[in-house]
Amino acid sequence: MAEVNPSSLVSSHKSSDSGLQIHLHPLVLLTVSDLITRHALRRREGPIVGALLGQHNGRDMTLEQAFECQVVGGEHGAVLLHQAWFEERLQQYKEVNKEPALELVGWFTAAPSTGPEIQQVSIHQQIIHNYNETPVLLAFHPTDVLAGAGQGGRLPLAIYESVYEGTQSAGKAGGHETDGDRSMDVDGQDGPLDLKFRELPYSIETGEAEMISVDFVARGGGNATSIDASTKQKDKAQASQAPVAEGPPTAARSQQEMKALNDSSILSPEDDELITSLTARANAVKMLHTRIELLKTYLTSLPPSYLTDASVADGAVTEEATISGQVETNHAILRSIQALVHRLPILTPADGVAFEHESLAEKSDVSLVALLGQLTKGTKEIREIGKKFDIVNSAKQRRRLGNRFAQIYEDADELAEEQTTPISRPYE
């Protein structure tokens, strides 16, 4: 009995047979990953379906934007796009993106790594019949992400184009094709055509605006946290057990306390940038440690060297070495490791004492400049305080002189009144 292909919808033709060149933009990847993440965290039911917008010029196709689509149930359990909703949303995207003009070039969904599934053909045929005769399918592979296997820098997705292929005869399907069977394949006698998917090569293309947005997401994604319900209840319990100031409880005080609790969990932009930088450095160190451990594991699993042991042939692996887990010697990998080891002294300074002295001198210069800046700032603040003190002291002196002059005027008025008032003497 012949072996069955894991996915009967995948074409047997090579991807190199098609001259279609796919240019994938990061904005599409961000949209797809965001939709799949929200779908998983919110535990939504139903398939993940979205539309792809881009430009199609000859054999070059760009995938520039994407958006989520609503689906409805069709006949025989088929899944279809909500046509009225989809056409309205597609027209809105076309009106917004007029320069350059974008069109519907395909759709995306989640599929296994073996290829598209039979229940996903109905949406593809709907797009072919109503919107685009040559759409592409971007299939994201969640199983590759969950497995955590090393992809070698490859994204967990594949892009397919649809082709129609004729069905083979029973003899060919059973693996008994002969020259006579091949000679009978003439025009007009082929079987019905079936829809197949052929994987296409793609490349990542990034614009300046997308580079800025991706960099912003990468720097801000390190400080994104999710708060669990139990964490919220724990925070509320700690807040309720916190000491309360003496005095009658008022609404203003309770509002201030709640505002203080809410503001305590908000990080400043400087803290966000610091956390992102530290997270990036920690990930880099972790990756370096993983690669070093991989090299150590490979070197320890090698058989004894024929340079030191004459009984070992060049590159030969004995049966005992194979049983013990030793691998065959790969001289290309060993030369790469040796070249890497020889490059380490280039990174390390030859004269460590002079380098340390120079580093200390630069550190002292930086500290001195910072200290001078602080002294200049302090001098400026002292001058401002002196000016303010001079203004206040001058105002006080003017007020004091004014009060003194007012007292003198009052005394002069009283003296003048005494001199003008006649003195009455009693008759003798």
PDB file of C-alpha atoms in Angstrom, residues 104-390:
ATOM      1  CA  LEU A 104      -6.699  42.318  -2.198  1.00  0.00           C
ATOM      2  CA  VAL A 105      -3.855  39.894  -2.966  1.00  0.00           C
ATOM      3  CA  GLY A 106      -4.651  37.042  -0.574  1.00  0.00           C
ATOM      4  CA  TRP A 107      -5.614  36.004   2.933  1.00  0.00           C
ATOM      5  CA  PHE A 108      -4.041  34.474   6.034  1.00  0.00           C
ATOM      6  CA  THR A 109      -4.999  31.836   8.565  1.00  0.00           C
ATOM      7  CA  ALA A 110      -3.492  29.349  11.024  1.00  0.00           C
ATOM      8  CA  ALA A 111      -2.567  25.951   9.605  1.00  0.00           C
ATOM      9  CA  PRO A 112      -0.294  23.037  10.497  1.00  0.00           C
ATOM     10  CA  SER A 113       3.208  22.865   9.112  1.00  0.00           C
ATOM     11  CA  THR A 114       2.135  20.074   6.721  1.00  0.00           C
ATOM     12  CA  GLY A 115       0.045  22.530   4.719  1.00  0.00           C
ATOM     13  CA  PRO A 116      -3.499  23.908   4.392  1.00  0.00           C
ATOM     14  CA  GLU A 117      -6.484  21.813   5.478  1.00  0.00           C
ATOM     15  CA  ILE A 118      -9.602  20.871   3.545  1.00  0.00           C
ATOM     16  CA  GLN A 119     -11.911  23.204   5.527  1.00  0.00           C
ATOM     17  CA  GLN A 120      -9.837  26.194   4.420  1.00  0.00           C
ATOM     18  CA  VAL A 121     -10.430  25.613   0.700  1.00  0.00           C
ATOM     19  CA  SER A 122     -13.912  27.160   0.747  1.00  0.00           C
ATOM     20  CA  ILE A 123     -12.607  30.632   1.704  1.00  0.00           C
ATOM     21  CA  HIS A 124      -9.878  30.429  -0.930  1.00  0.00           C
ATOM     22  CA  GLN A 125     -12.376  29.496  -3.631  1.00  0.00           C
ATOM     23  CA  GLN A 126     -14.675  32.328  -2.522  1.00  0.00           C
ATOM     24  CA  ILE A 127     -11.837  34.840  -2.956  1.00  0.00           C
ATOM     25  CA  ILE A 128     -10.968  33.356  -6.375  1.00  0.00           C
ATOM     26  CA  HIS A 129     -14.538  33.571  -7.667  1.00  0.00           C
ATOM     27  CA  ASN A 130     -15.399  37.039  -6.279  1.00  0.00           C
ATOM     28  CA  TYR A 131     -12.284  39.147  -5.749  1.00  0.00           C
ATOM     29  CA  ASN A 132      -8.970  37.840  -7.128  1.00  0.00           C
ATOM     30  CA  GLU A 133      -8.193  34.993  -9.508  1.00  0.00           C
ATOM     31  CA  THR A 134      -4.671  34.448  -8.179  1.00  0.00           C
ATOM     32  CA  PRO A 135      -4.707  34.980  -4.394  1.00  0.00           C
ATOM     33  CA  VAL A 136      -1.971  33.758  -2.080  1.00  0.00           C
ATOM     34  CA  LEU A 137      -2.405  32.092   1.296  1.00  0.00           C
ATOM     35  CA  LEU A 138      -0.221  32.994   4.275  1.00  0.00           C
ATOM     36  CA  ALA A 139      -0.356  30.056   6.691  1.00  0.00           C
ATOM     37  CA  PHE A 140       0.935  30.657  10.216  1.00  0.00           C
ATOM     38  CA  HIS A 141       2.142  27.531  12.071  1.00  0.00           C
ATOM     39  CA  PRO A 142       1.278  27.744  15.800  1.00  0.00           C
ATOM     40  CA  THR A 143       2.603  24.220  16.355  1.00  0.00           C
ATOM     41  CA  ASP A 144       6.129  25.333  15.473  1.00  0.00           C
ATOM     42  CA  VAL A 145       5.917  28.144  18.037  1.00  0.00           C
ATOM     43  CA  LEU A 146       4.542  25.883  20.780  1.00  0.00           C
ATOM     44  CA  ALA A 147       7.108  23.173  20.064  1.00  0.00           C
ATOM     45  CA  GLY A 148       9.931  25.630  20.636  1.00  0.00           C
ATOM     46  CA  ALA A 149      12.144  23.826  18.183  1.00  0.00           C
ATOM     47  CA  GLY A 150      15.013  25.718  16.610  1.00  0.00           C
ATOM     48  CA  GLN A 151      13.935  27.211  13.329  1.00  0.00           C
ATOM     49  CA  GLY A 152      17.352  28.479  12.332  1.00  0.00           C
ATOM     50  CA  GLY A 153      16.116  32.043  11.993  1.00  0.00           C
ATOM     51  CA  ARG A 154      13.117  31.002   9.846  1.00  0.00           C
ATOM     52  CA  LEU A 155       9.683  32.439  10.556  1.00  0.00           C
ATOM     53  CA  PRO A 156       6.924  29.951  11.538  1.00  0.00           C
ATOM     54  CA  LEU A 157       4.864  30.584   8.420  1.00  0.00           C
ATOM     55  CA  ALA A 158       4.572  29.637   4.775  1.00  0.00           C
ATOM     56  CA  ILE A 159       3.061  31.347   1.731  1.00  0.00           C
ATOM     57  CA  TYR A 160       1.190  29.312  -0.861  1.00  0.00           C
ATOM     58  CA  GLU A 161      -0.251  29.975  -4.281  1.00  0.00           C
ATOM     59  CA  SER A 162      -3.140  27.964  -5.706  1.00  0.00           C
ATOM     60  CA  VAL A 163      -2.771  25.837  -8.812  1.00  0.00           C
ATOM     61  CA  TYR A 164      -5.083  23.378 -10.549  1.00  0.00           C
ATOM     62  CA  GLU A 165      -3.703  19.911 -11.171  1.00  0.00           C
ATOM     63  CA  GLY A 166      -5.278  16.921 -12.811  1.00  0.00           C
ATOM     64  CA  THR A 167      -6.035  13.766 -10.820  1.00  0.00           C
ATOM     65  CA  GLN A 168      -3.965  10.669 -11.523  1.00  0.00           C
ATOM     66  CA  SER A 169      -5.323   7.308 -12.507  1.00  0.00           C
ATOM     67  CA  ALA A 170      -5.715   4.451 -10.093  1.00  0.00           C
ATOM     68  CA  GLY A 171      -2.538   2.824 -11.302  1.00  0.00           C
ATOM     69  CA  LYS A 172      -0.534   5.967 -10.731  1.00  0.00           C
ATOM     70  CA  ALA A 173      -2.096   6.555  -7.363  1.00  0.00           C
ATOM     71  CA  GLY A 174      -1.155   3.026  -6.332  1.00  0.00           C
ATOM     72  CA  GLY A 175       2.415   3.578  -7.339  1.00  0.00           C
ATOM     73  CA  HIS A 176       2.318   1.287 -10.432  1.00  0.00           C
ATOM     74  CA  GLU A 177       2.906   3.860 -13.140  1.00  0.00           C
ATOM     75  CA  THR A 178       4.461   2.426 -16.293  1.00  0.00           C
ATOM     76  CA  ASP A 179       5.687   3.782 -19.568  1.00  0.00           C
ATOM     77  CA  GLY A 180       2.384   2.763 -21.127  1.00  0.00           C
ATOM     78  CA  ASP A 181       0.470   4.776 -18.553  1.00  0.00           C
ATOM     79  CA  ARG A 182       2.705   7.769 -19.197  1.00  0.00           C
ATOM     80  CA  SER A 183       2.152   7.498 -22.939  1.00  0.00           C
ATOM     81  CA  MET A 184      -1.625   7.623 -22.493  1.00  0.00           C
ATOM     82  CA  ASP A 185      -1.513  11.108 -20.912  1.00  0.00           C
ATOM     83  CA  VAL A 186      -2.670  13.012 -23.952  1.00  0.00           C
ATOM     84  CA  ASP A 187      -4.679  16.192 -24.254  1.00  0.00           C
ATOM     85  CA  GLY A 188      -8.384  15.820 -23.741  1.00  0.00           C
ATOM     86  CA  GLN A 189      -8.110  12.659 -21.591  1.00  0.00           C
ATOM     87  CA  ASP A 190      -6.985  14.160 -18.256  1.00  0.00           C
ATOM     88  CA  GLY A 191      -9.169  13.751 -15.216  1.00  0.00           C
ATOM     89  CA  PRO A 192     -10.879  16.588 -13.329  1.00  0.00           C
ATOM     90  CA  LEU A 193      -8.710  19.393 -12.024  1.00  0.00           C
ATOM     91  CA  ASP A 194      -8.226  19.717  -8.254  1.00  0.00           C
ATOM     92  CA  LEU A 195      -7.177  22.803  -6.308  1.00  0.00           C
ATOM     93  CA  LYS A 196      -3.664  22.430  -4.896  1.00  0.00           C
ATOM     94  CA  PHE A 197      -1.357  24.718  -2.950  1.00  0.00           C
ATOM     95  CA  ARG A 198       2.272  25.277  -3.893  1.00  0.00           C
ATOM     96  CA  GLU A 199       4.665  26.881  -1.440  1.00  0.00           C
ATOM     97  CA  LEU A 200       6.403  30.047  -2.567  1.00  0.00           C
ATOM     98  CA  PRO A 201       9.691  31.615  -1.473  1.00  0.00           C
ATOM     99  CA  TYR A 202       9.423  35.042   0.113  1.00  0.00           C
ATOM    100  CA  SER A 203      11.630  37.846   1.351  1.00  0.00           C
ATOM    101  CA  ILE A 204      11.174  40.496   4.046  1.00  0.00           C
ATOM    102  CA  GLU A 205      10.940  44.064   2.776  1.00  0.00           C
ATOM    103  CA  THR A 206      10.881  46.979   5.210  1.00  0.00           C
ATOM    104  CA  GLY A 207      10.203  50.681   4.695  1.00  0.00           C
ATOM    105  CA  GLU A 208      11.494  53.545   6.821  1.00  0.00           C
ATOM    106  CA  ALA A 209       8.151  54.071   8.593  1.00  0.00           C
ATOM    107  CA  GLU A 210       7.897  50.345   9.312  1.00  0.00           C
ATOM    108  CA  MET A 211      11.423  50.280  10.718  1.00  0.00           C
ATOM    109  CA  ILE A 212      10.475  53.034  13.187  1.00  0.00           C
ATOM    110  CA  SER A 213       7.260  51.283  14.228  1.00  0.00           C
ATOM    111  CA  VAL A 214       8.939  47.898  14.607  1.00  0.00           C
ATOM    112  CA  ASP A 215      11.728  49.442  16.686  1.00  0.00           C
ATOM    113  CA  PHE A 216       9.131  51.126  18.919  1.00  0.00           C
ATOM    114  CA  VAL A 217       7.264  47.849  19.411  1.00  0.00           C
ATOM    115  CA  ALA A 218      10.507  46.003  20.137  1.00  0.00           C
ATOM    116  CA  ARG A 219      11.568  48.573  22.748  1.00  0.00           C
ATOM    117  CA  GLY A 220       8.139  48.752  24.380  1.00  0.00           C
ATOM    118  CA  GLY A 221       7.324  45.077  24.335  1.00  0.00           C
ATOM    119  CA  GLY A 222       9.811  44.235  27.073  1.00  0.00           C
ATOM    120  CA  ASN A 223       7.851  46.038  29.789  1.00  0.00           C
ATOM    121  CA  ALA A 224       4.409  44.679  28.877  1.00  0.00           C
ATOM    122  CA  THR A 225       2.955  42.738  31.803  1.00  0.00           C
ATOM    123  CA  SER A 226      -0.328  40.982  32.399  1.00  0.00           C
ATOM    124  CA  ILE A 227      -2.080  41.357  35.759  1.00  0.00           C
ATOM    125  CA  ASP A 228      -3.893  38.318  37.027  1.00  0.00           C
ATOM    126  CA  ALA A 229      -7.133  38.508  39.001  1.00  0.00           C
ATOM    127  CA  SER A 230      -5.453  36.976  42.055  1.00  0.00           C
ATOM    128  CA  THR A 231      -2.775  39.688  41.872  1.00  0.00           C
ATOM    129  CA  LYS A 232      -5.436  42.381  41.857  1.00  0.00           C
ATOM    130  CA  GLN A 233      -7.164  40.857  44.904  1.00  0.00           C
ATOM    131  CA  LYS A 234      -3.819  40.614  46.696  1.00  0.00           C
ATOM    132  CA  ASP A 235      -3.082  44.278  45.989  1.00  0.00           C
ATOM    133  CA  LYS A 236      -6.508  45.266  47.265  1.00  0.00           C
ATOM    134  CA  ALA A 237      -5.978  43.261  50.459  1.00  0.00           C
ATOM    135  CA  GLN A 238      -2.609  44.898  51.028  1.00  0.00           C
ATOM    136  CA  ALA A 239      -4.146  48.302  50.422  1.00  0.00           C
ATOM    137  CA  SER A 240      -6.918  47.592  52.919  1.00  0.00           C
ATOM    138  CA  GLN A 241      -4.358  46.528  55.554  1.00  0.00           C
ATOM    139  CA  ALA A 242      -2.249  49.651  55.065  1.00  0.00           C
ATOM    140  CA  PRO A 243      -2.206  52.091  58.017  1.00  0.00           C
ATOM    141  CA  VAL A 244      -4.681  54.932  57.711  1.00  0.00           C
ATOM    142  CA  ALA A 245      -3.941  58.427  58.970  1.00  0.00           C
ATOM    143  CA  GLU A 246      -5.745  59.619  62.051  1.00  0.00           C
ATOM    144  CA  GLY A 247      -8.818  61.744  61.601  1.00  0.00           C
ATOM    145  CA  PRO A 248     -12.311  61.291  60.244  1.00  0.00           C
ATOM    146  CA  PRO A 249     -12.491  59.491  56.867  1.00  0.00           C
ATOM    147  CA  THR A 250     -13.381  61.774  53.995  1.00  0.00           C
ATOM    148  CA  ALA A 251     -14.096  61.238  50.300  1.00  0.00           C
ATOM    149  CA  ALA A 252     -11.136  63.388  49.303  1.00  0.00           C
ATOM    150  CA  ARG A 253      -8.737  61.280  51.375  1.00  0.00           C
ATOM    151  CA  SER A 254     -10.036  58.010  49.909  1.00  0.00           C
ATOM    152  CA  GLN A 255      -9.701  59.381  46.386  1.00  0.00           C
ATOM    153  CA  GLN A 256      -6.123  60.474  47.091  1.00  0.00           C
ATOM    154  CA  GLU A 257      -5.252  57.023  48.458  1.00  0.00           C
ATOM    155  CA  MET A 258      -6.728  55.271  45.412  1.00  0.00           C
ATOM    156  CA  LYS A 259      -4.882  57.645  43.097  1.00  0.00           C
ATOM    157  CA  ALA A 260      -1.620  56.957  44.942  1.00  0.00           C
ATOM    158  CA  LEU A 261      -2.151  53.205  44.591  1.00  0.00           C
ATOM    159  CA  ASN A 262      -2.844  53.521  40.874  1.00  0.00           C
ATOM    160  CA  ASP A 263       0.104  55.842  40.249  1.00  0.00           C
ATOM    161  CA  SER A 264       2.510  53.547  42.073  1.00  0.00           C
ATOM    162  CA  SER A 265       2.206  50.912  39.311  1.00  0.00           C
ATOM    163  CA  ILE A 266       2.867  53.370  36.449  1.00  0.00           C
ATOM    164  CA  LEU A 267       6.423  53.517  35.176  1.00  0.00           C
ATOM    165  CA  SER A 268       8.019  56.653  33.849  1.00  0.00           C
ATOM    166  CA  PRO A 269       9.418  56.758  30.287  1.00  0.00           C
ATOM    167  CA  GLU A 270      12.951  56.621  31.688  1.00  0.00           C
ATOM    168  CA  ASP A 271      12.102  53.467  33.675  1.00  0.00           C
ATOM    169  CA  ASP A 272      10.503  51.906  30.594  1.00  0.00           C
ATOM    170  CA  GLU A 273      13.615  52.578  28.523  1.00  0.00           C
ATOM    171  CA  LEU A 274      15.884  51.235  31.275  1.00  0.00           C
ATOM    172  CA  ILE A 275      13.835  48.039  31.633  1.00  0.00           C
ATOM    173  CA  THR A 276      13.807  47.528  27.871  1.00  0.00           C
ATOM    174  CA  SER A 277      17.581  48.008  27.657  1.00  0.00           C
ATOM    175  CA  LEU A 278      18.252  45.622  30.532  1.00  0.00           C
ATOM    176  CA  THR A 279      15.879  43.047  29.050  1.00  0.00           C
ATOM    177  CA  ALA A 280      17.619  43.227  25.675  1.00  0.00           C
ATOM    178  CA  ARG A 281      21.033  42.795  27.306  1.00  0.00           C
ATOM    179  CA  ALA A 282      19.800  39.896  29.422  1.00  0.00           C
ATOM    180  CA  ASN A 283      18.404  38.166  26.334  1.00  0.00           C
ATOM    181  CA  ALA A 284      21.686  38.721  24.496  1.00  0.00           C
ATOM    182  CA  VAL A 285      23.710  37.225  27.366  1.00  0.00           C
ATOM    183  CA  LYS A 286      21.283  34.305  27.589  1.00  0.00           C
ATOM    184  CA  MET A 287      21.598  33.647  23.868  1.00  0.00           C
ATOM    185  CA  LEU A 288      25.407  33.840  24.073  1.00  0.00           C
ATOM    186  CA  HIS A 289      25.403  31.358  26.947  1.00  0.00           C
ATOM    187  CA  THR A 290      23.168  28.995  24.972  1.00  0.00           C
ATOM    188  CA  ARG A 291      25.455  29.110  21.941  1.00  0.00           C
ATOM    189  CA  ILE A 292      28.564  28.530  24.064  1.00  0.00           C
ATOM    190  CA  GLU A 293      26.934  25.533  25.738  1.00  0.00           C
ATOM    191  CA  LEU A 294      26.027  24.177  22.299  1.00  0.00           C
ATOM    192  CA  LEU A 295      29.658  24.437  21.162  1.00  0.00           C
ATOM    193  CA  LYS A 296      30.860  22.775  24.377  1.00  0.00           C
ATOM    194  CA  THR A 297      28.380  19.929  23.927  1.00  0.00           C
ATOM    195  CA  TYR A 298      29.497  19.394  20.343  1.00  0.00           C
ATOM    196  CA  LEU A 299      33.203  19.402  21.241  1.00  0.00           C
ATOM    197  CA  THR A 300      32.751  16.990  24.151  1.00  0.00           C
ATOM    198  CA  SER A 301      30.799  14.580  21.921  1.00  0.00           C
ATOM    199  CA  LEU A 302      33.626  14.300  19.362  1.00  0.00           C
ATOM    200  CA  PRO A 303      35.656  11.085  19.203  1.00  0.00           C
ATOM    201  CA  PRO A 304      39.372  11.065  20.106  1.00  0.00           C
ATOM    202  CA  SER A 305      41.500  13.022  17.673  1.00  0.00           C
ATOM    203  CA  TYR A 306      43.573  11.091  15.170  1.00  0.00           C
ATOM    204  CA  LEU A 307      46.332  13.680  15.705  1.00  0.00           C
ATOM    205  CA  THR A 308      46.885  12.503  19.273  1.00  0.00           C
ATOM    206  CA  ASP A 309      45.742   8.886  18.935  1.00  0.00           C
ATOM    207  CA  ALA A 310      47.366   6.950  16.085  1.00  0.00           C
ATOM    208  CA  SER A 311      44.828   4.144  16.359  1.00  0.00           C
ATOM    209  CA  VAL A 312      42.019   6.450  15.205  1.00  0.00           C
ATOM    210  CA  ALA A 313      41.639   6.939  11.462  1.00  0.00           C
ATOM    211  CA  ASP A 314      40.957  10.289   9.838  1.00  0.00           C
ATOM    212  CA  GLY A 315      37.295  11.115  10.453  1.00  0.00           C
ATOM    213  CA  ALA A 316      36.388   7.526  11.327  1.00  0.00           C
ATOM    214  CA  VAL A 317      33.901   6.740  14.078  1.00  0.00           C
ATOM    215  CA  THR A 318      34.030   3.342  15.708  1.00  0.00           C
ATOM    216  CA  GLU A 319      30.973   1.372  16.762  1.00  0.00           C
ATOM    217  CA  GLU A 320      31.789   1.928  20.454  1.00  0.00           C
ATOM    218  CA  ALA A 321      31.978   5.694  19.844  1.00  0.00           C
ATOM    219  CA  THR A 322      28.603   5.647  18.123  1.00  0.00           C
ATOM    220  CA  ILE A 323      27.021   3.772  21.011  1.00  0.00           C
ATOM    221  CA  SER A 324      28.534   6.193  23.548  1.00  0.00           C
ATOM    222  CA  GLY A 325      26.968   9.163  21.754  1.00  0.00           C
ATOM    223  CA  GLN A 326      30.009  10.459  19.879  1.00  0.00           C
ATOM    224  CA  VAL A 327      29.387  12.146  16.547  1.00  0.00           C
ATOM    225  CA  GLU A 328      31.354  12.137  13.335  1.00  0.00           C
ATOM    226  CA  THR A 329      34.098  14.713  12.989  1.00  0.00           C
ATOM    227  CA  ASN A 330      33.116  17.673  10.808  1.00  0.00           C
ATOM    228  CA  HIS A 331      36.247  19.585   9.862  1.00  0.00           C
ATOM    229  CA  ALA A 332      34.299  22.572   8.491  1.00  0.00           C
ATOM    230  CA  ILE A 333      32.657  23.139  11.876  1.00  0.00           C
ATOM    231  CA  LEU A 334      35.954  22.667  13.683  1.00  0.00           C
ATOM    232  CA  ARG A 335      37.639  25.234  11.451  1.00  0.00           C
ATOM    233  CA  SER A 336      34.820  27.713  12.159  1.00  0.00           C
ATOM    234  CA  ILE A 337      35.222  27.159  15.912  1.00  0.00           C
ATOM    235  CA  GLN A 338      38.989  27.613  15.638  1.00  0.00           C
ATOM    236  CA  ALA A 339      38.543  30.851  13.679  1.00  0.00           C
ATOM    237  CA  LEU A 340      36.150  32.079  16.359  1.00  0.00           C
ATOM    238  CA  VAL A 341      38.631  31.259  19.114  1.00  0.00           C
ATOM    239  CA  HIS A 342      41.433  33.048  17.234  1.00  0.00           C
ATOM    240  CA  ARG A 343      39.259  36.187  16.984  1.00  0.00           C
ATOM    241  CA  LEU A 344      38.881  36.439  20.765  1.00  0.00           C
ATOM    242  CA  PRO A 345      42.339  38.015  21.346  1.00  0.00           C
ATOM    243  CA  ILE A 346      41.380  40.742  18.883  1.00  0.00           C
ATOM    244  CA  LEU A 347      38.529  41.750  21.161  1.00  0.00           C
ATOM    245  CA  THR A 348      40.766  41.579  24.224  1.00  0.00           C
ATOM    246  CA  PRO A 349      43.422  44.346  24.440  1.00  0.00           C
ATOM    247  CA  ALA A 350      47.041  43.222  24.232  1.00  0.00           C
ATOM    248  CA  ASP A 351      48.232  45.432  27.094  1.00  0.00           C
ATOM    249  CA  GLY A 352      45.680  45.018  29.867  1.00  0.00           C
ATOM    250  CA  VAL A 353      47.375  47.438  32.280  1.00  0.00           C
ATOM    251  CA  ALA A 354      47.514  50.265  29.730  1.00  0.00           C
ATOM    252  CA  PHE A 355      43.921  49.615  28.706  1.00  0.00           C
ATOM    253  CA  GLU A 356      42.764  49.695  32.325  1.00  0.00           C
ATOM    254  CA  HIS A 357      44.726  52.918  32.936  1.00  0.00           C
ATOM    255  CA  GLU A 358      43.196  54.531  29.833  1.00  0.00           C
ATOM    256  CA  SER A 359      39.706  53.405  30.831  1.00  0.00           C
ATOM    257  CA  LEU A 360      40.223  54.831  34.321  1.00  0.00           C
ATOM    258  CA  ALA A 361      41.430  58.136  32.835  1.00  0.00           C
ATOM    259  CA  GLU A 362      38.363  58.372  30.598  1.00  0.00           C
ATOM    260  CA  LYS A 363      36.117  57.530  33.542  1.00  0.00           C
ATOM    261  CA  SER A 364      37.807  60.263  35.597  1.00  0.00           C
ATOM    262  CA  ASP A 365      37.331  62.775  32.772  1.00  0.00           C
ATOM    263  CA  VAL A 366      33.645  61.925  32.509  1.00  0.00           C
ATOM    264  CA  SER A 367      33.221  62.210  36.287  1.00  0.00           C
ATOM    265  CA  LEU A 368      35.069  65.534  36.296  1.00  0.00           C
ATOM    266  CA  VAL A 369      32.855  66.919  33.537  1.00  0.00           C
ATOM    267  CA  ALA A 370      29.769  65.765  35.438  1.00  0.00           C
ATOM    268  CA  LEU A 371      31.079  67.386  38.638  1.00  0.00           C
ATOM    269  CA  LEU A 372      31.772  70.661  36.807  1.00  0.00           C
ATOM    270  CA  GLY A 373      28.261  70.564  35.432  1.00  0.00           C
ATOM    271  CA  GLN A 374      26.851  70.121  38.925  1.00  0.00           C
ATOM    272  CA  LEU A 375      29.010  72.992  40.233  1.00  0.00           C
ATOM    273  CA  THR A 376      27.845  75.248  37.397  1.00  0.00           C
ATOM    274  CA  LYS A 377      24.253  74.341  38.093  1.00  0.00           C
ATOM    275  CA  GLY A 378      24.719  74.994  41.825  1.00  0.00           C
ATOM    276  CA  THR A 379      26.339  78.376  41.099  1.00  0.00           C
ATOM    277  CA  LYS A 380      23.433  79.348  38.898  1.00  0.00           C
ATOM    278  CA  GLU A 381      20.939  78.343  41.575  1.00  0.00           C
ATOM    279  CA  ILE A 382      22.878  80.365  44.201  1.00  0.00           C
ATOM    280  CA  ARG A 383      22.819  83.424  41.933  1.00  0.00           C
ATOM    281  CA  GLU A 384      19.065  83.051  41.482  1.00  0.00           C
ATOM    282  CA  ILE A 385      18.606  82.780  45.255  1.00  0.00           C
ATOM    283  CA  GLY A 386      20.797  85.876  45.742  1.00  0.00           C
ATOM    284  CA  LYS A 387      18.691  87.861  43.251  1.00  0.00           C
ATOM    285  CA  LYS A 388      15.466  86.806  44.939  1.00  0.00           C
ATOM    286  CA  PHE A 389      16.885  87.645  48.383  1.00  0.00           C
ATOM    287  CA  ASP A 390      18.002  91.075  47.122  1.00  0.00           C
TER     288      ASP A 390
END
